[in-house]
């Protein structure tokens, strides 16, 4: 609440959430439960009214989800795995449209801050075209990405650009 008081809200699933993440413009949050609850759904709520959850159902197990922008989510799905790796990478729009951008075993680590690419264990994947580029591996998993230069008004997503104008922070091994 804006007045500093607290107000509880009911989450749309029964276990603790695996993640609750604000959209880049902070207008919405997305949440998804641990595998033992309902791993085939992603929930989105406006921050102005956290009681209004929208369910986005998945055909396969939801492994990980990250905001691309305020209207689209990058989703990693797996047919059977509990390992944290997905079989398919998709972009889901809040208007209901969905498209597959990668059909290969991967681990979704991050989304570029400008929303042009996903950083996966397979490399950098252009979220508009599905084109991919290898990325030098680091000492562990990518924990975050950041832009090294101000994004252009119309970001290009060529393999060279995907690899050169952002940095990553690694964690673990």
Tab-separated table of C-alpha atoms in Angstrom:
chain	number	residue	atom	x	y	z
A	1	UNK	CA	0.000	0.000	0.000
A	2	UNK	CA	1.104	3.547	-0.624
A	3	UNK	CA	0.355	4.636	2.938
A	4	UNK	CA	2.996	2.294	4.383
A	5	UNK	CA	0.540	-0.136	5.950
A	6	UNK	CA	0.606	-3.816	5.055
A	7	UNK	CA	-2.064	-5.780	3.317
A	8	UNK	CA	-1.921	-9.526	2.767
A	9	UNK	CA	-2.914	-11.197	-0.462
A	10	UNK	CA	-3.727	-14.768	-1.331
A	11	UNK	CA	-1.452	-16.421	-3.868
A	12	UNK	CA	-3.089	-18.587	-6.530
A	13	UNK	CA	-1.273	-21.758	-5.452
A	14	UNK	CA	-0.895	-23.695	-2.220
A	15	UNK	CA	2.871	-23.878	-1.691
A	16	UNK	CA	5.487	-21.164	-1.411
A	17	UNK	CA	6.319	-19.604	-4.761
A	18	UNK	CA	9.514	-20.588	-6.510
A	19	UNK	CA	9.724	-17.015	-7.766
A	20	UNK	CA	7.796	-13.751	-7.649
A	21	UNK	CA	9.302	-11.213	-10.047
A	22	UNK	CA	8.260	-7.664	-10.968
A	23	UNK	CA	8.054	-6.668	-14.633
A	24	UNK	CA	10.663	-4.173	-15.872
A	25	UNK	CA	8.206	-1.285	-15.483
A	26	UNK	CA	6.903	-2.632	-12.130
A	27	UNK	CA	3.320	-2.691	-13.431
A	28	UNK	CA	2.919	-6.465	-12.907
A	29	UNK	CA	4.385	-9.409	-11.063
A	30	UNK	CA	4.730	-12.977	-12.233
A	31	UNK	CA	4.851	-15.960	-9.940
A	32	UNK	CA	5.242	-19.679	-10.345
A	33	UNK	CA	5.167	-22.443	-7.765
A	34	UNK	CA	7.656	-25.165	-6.913
A	35	UNK	CA	7.420	-28.388	-8.929
A	36	UNK	CA	5.321	-30.136	-6.261
A	37	UNK	CA	2.422	-27.684	-6.552
A	38	UNK	CA	1.333	-26.855	-10.118
A	39	UNK	CA	4.371	-26.745	-12.363
A	40	UNK	CA	2.221	-26.204	-15.451
A	41	UNK	CA	1.081	-22.672	-14.734
A	42	UNK	CA	2.472	-19.160	-14.553
A	43	UNK	CA	0.527	-16.480	-12.689
A	44	UNK	CA	0.518	-12.757	-13.485
A	45	UNK	CA	-1.014	-9.981	-11.400
A	46	UNK	CA	-1.076	-6.197	-11.716
A	47	UNK	CA	0.879	-4.617	-8.860
A	48	UNK	CA	-1.990	-2.178	-8.336
A	49	UNK	CA	-4.341	-5.066	-7.475
A	50	UNK	CA	-2.461	-8.182	-6.313
A	51	UNK	CA	-5.720	-10.091	-5.842
A	52	UNK	CA	-6.314	-10.242	-9.616
A	53	UNK	CA	-4.167	-13.168	-10.744
A	54	UNK	CA	-4.296	-14.363	-14.358
A	55	UNK	CA	-3.290	-17.979	-14.990
A	56	UNK	CA	-1.193	-18.773	-18.048
A	57	UNK	CA	-1.333	-22.551	-18.436
A	58	UNK	CA	1.561	-24.556	-19.854
A	59	UNK	CA	1.388	-27.843	-21.726
A	60	UNK	CA	4.641	-29.055	-20.138
A	61	UNK	CA	6.431	-28.532	-16.824
A	62	UNK	CA	7.327	-24.906	-16.189
A	63	UNK	CA	11.032	-24.797	-15.361
A	64	UNK	CA	11.703	-21.053	-15.275
A	65	UNK	CA	10.100	-17.785	-16.350
A	66	UNK	CA	11.526	-14.280	-16.738
A	67	UNK	CA	10.104	-11.019	-17.982
A	68	UNK	CA	11.156	-9.962	-21.491
A	69	UNK	CA	9.296	-6.656	-21.164
A	70	UNK	CA	6.109	-5.500	-19.432
A	71	UNK	CA	3.888	-7.504	-21.840
A	72	UNK	CA	5.932	-10.663	-22.588
A	73	UNK	CA	7.495	-13.468	-20.563
A	74	UNK	CA	10.295	-15.845	-21.596
A	75	UNK	CA	9.382	-19.356	-20.453
A	76	UNK	CA	11.500	-22.504	-20.231
A	77	UNK	CA	9.459	-25.719	-20.429
A	78	UNK	CA	10.397	-29.384	-19.988
A	79	UNK	CA	8.442	-32.505	-20.839
A	80	UNK	CA	9.739	-34.565	-17.913
A	81	UNK	CA	12.737	-32.981	-16.191
A	82	UNK	CA	12.996	-31.748	-12.615
A	83	UNK	CA	16.648	-30.836	-13.179
A	84	UNK	CA	16.259	-27.163	-13.988
A	85	UNK	CA	16.883	-27.673	-17.703
A	86	UNK	CA	14.167	-27.094	-20.281
A	87	UNK	CA	13.420	-28.747	-23.623
A	88	UNK	CA	11.777	-25.692	-25.172
A	89	UNK	CA	12.149	-21.919	-24.825
A	90	UNK	CA	9.054	-19.854	-25.611
A	91	UNK	CA	7.970	-16.218	-25.534
A	92	UNK	CA	4.477	-15.738	-24.092
A	93	UNK	CA	2.572	-12.513	-24.594
A	94	UNK	CA	0.024	-11.485	-21.991
A	95	UNK	CA	-2.502	-11.208	-24.855
A	96	UNK	CA	-2.300	-15.013	-25.231
A	97	UNK	CA	0.038	-15.458	-28.205
A	98	UNK	CA	3.027	-17.784	-27.828
A	99	UNK	CA	5.971	-18.736	-29.976
A	100	UNK	CA	8.829	-21.218	-29.680
A	101	UNK	CA	12.310	-19.687	-30.043
A	102	UNK	CA	14.464	-22.706	-29.092
A	103	UNK	CA	13.730	-26.436	-29.263
A	104	UNK	CA	16.792	-27.889	-27.568
A	105	UNK	CA	17.866	-28.876	-24.056
A	106	UNK	CA	18.933	-25.693	-22.253
A	107	UNK	CA	19.112	-23.877	-18.931
A	108	UNK	CA	17.558	-20.385	-18.996
A	109	UNK	CA	19.874	-18.115	-17.025
A	110	UNK	CA	18.910	-14.527	-17.867
A	111	UNK	CA	17.187	-12.181	-20.287
A	112	UNK	CA	19.048	-9.168	-21.618
A	113	UNK	CA	17.789	-5.976	-19.959
A	114	UNK	CA	16.605	-4.648	-23.347
A	115	UNK	CA	14.605	-7.853	-23.947
A	116	UNK	CA	16.289	-8.745	-27.234
A	117	UNK	CA	17.839	-12.047	-26.162
A	118	UNK	CA	17.821	-14.878	-23.647
A	119	UNK	CA	21.066	-16.130	-22.156
A	120	UNK	CA	21.005	-19.913	-21.911
A	121	UNK	CA	23.395	-22.805	-21.481
A	122	UNK	CA	23.230	-23.065	-25.310
A	123	UNK	CA	24.404	-19.470	-25.741
A	124	UNK	CA	22.561	-16.271	-26.558
A	125	UNK	CA	19.167	-16.703	-28.261
A	126	UNK	CA	17.540	-13.865	-30.222
A	127	UNK	CA	13.980	-13.679	-28.888
A	128	UNK	CA	12.583	-12.194	-32.112
A	129	UNK	CA	14.056	-14.668	-34.609
A	130	UNK	CA	15.331	-17.654	-32.616
A	131	UNK	CA	18.852	-17.185	-34.028
A	132	UNK	CA	21.541	-18.170	-31.568
A	133	UNK	CA	25.186	-17.396	-30.957
A	134	UNK	CA	27.679	-19.148	-28.739
A	135	UNK	CA	28.874	-17.282	-25.711
A	136	UNK	CA	32.151	-17.894	-23.911
A	137	UNK	CA	31.425	-19.942	-20.827
A	138	UNK	CA	32.247	-18.604	-17.416
A	139	UNK	CA	32.954	-20.141	-14.028
A	140	UNK	CA	29.312	-21.094	-13.355
A	141	UNK	CA	25.766	-20.096	-14.189
A	142	UNK	CA	24.852	-16.625	-15.399
A	143	UNK	CA	23.132	-14.840	-12.507
A	144	UNK	CA	22.392	-11.537	-14.268
A	145	UNK	CA	23.081	-9.585	-17.428
A	146	UNK	CA	23.642	-5.888	-17.956
A	147	UNK	CA	24.068	-3.575	-20.930
A	148	UNK	CA	27.500	-2.127	-21.606
A	149	UNK	CA	26.153	0.717	-23.753
A	150	UNK	CA	22.881	2.568	-23.944
A	151	UNK	CA	20.453	0.570	-26.090
A	152	UNK	CA	19.661	1.975	-29.522
A	153	UNK	CA	16.137	3.149	-30.278
A	154	UNK	CA	15.667	0.054	-32.446
A	155	UNK	CA	17.878	-2.706	-31.045
A	156	UNK	CA	19.299	-5.046	-33.637
A	157	UNK	CA	19.672	-8.699	-32.821
A	158	UNK	CA	22.456	-9.938	-35.066
A	159	UNK	CA	24.785	-12.548	-33.602
A	160	UNK	CA	27.598	-9.981	-33.368
A	161	UNK	CA	25.454	-7.526	-31.419
A	162	UNK	CA	24.021	-10.273	-29.226
A	163	UNK	CA	27.527	-11.073	-28.065
A	164	UNK	CA	29.200	-7.672	-27.809
A	165	UNK	CA	27.091	-5.092	-26.004
A	166	UNK	CA	26.257	-6.762	-22.726
A	167	UNK	CA	28.038	-8.356	-19.797
A	168	UNK	CA	27.097	-11.115	-17.410
A	169	UNK	CA	27.674	-11.921	-13.752
A	170	UNK	CA	28.397	-15.547	-12.913
A	171	UNK	CA	27.731	-17.503	-9.726
A	172	UNK	CA	28.664	-20.981	-8.522
A	173	UNK	CA	30.241	-23.704	-10.588
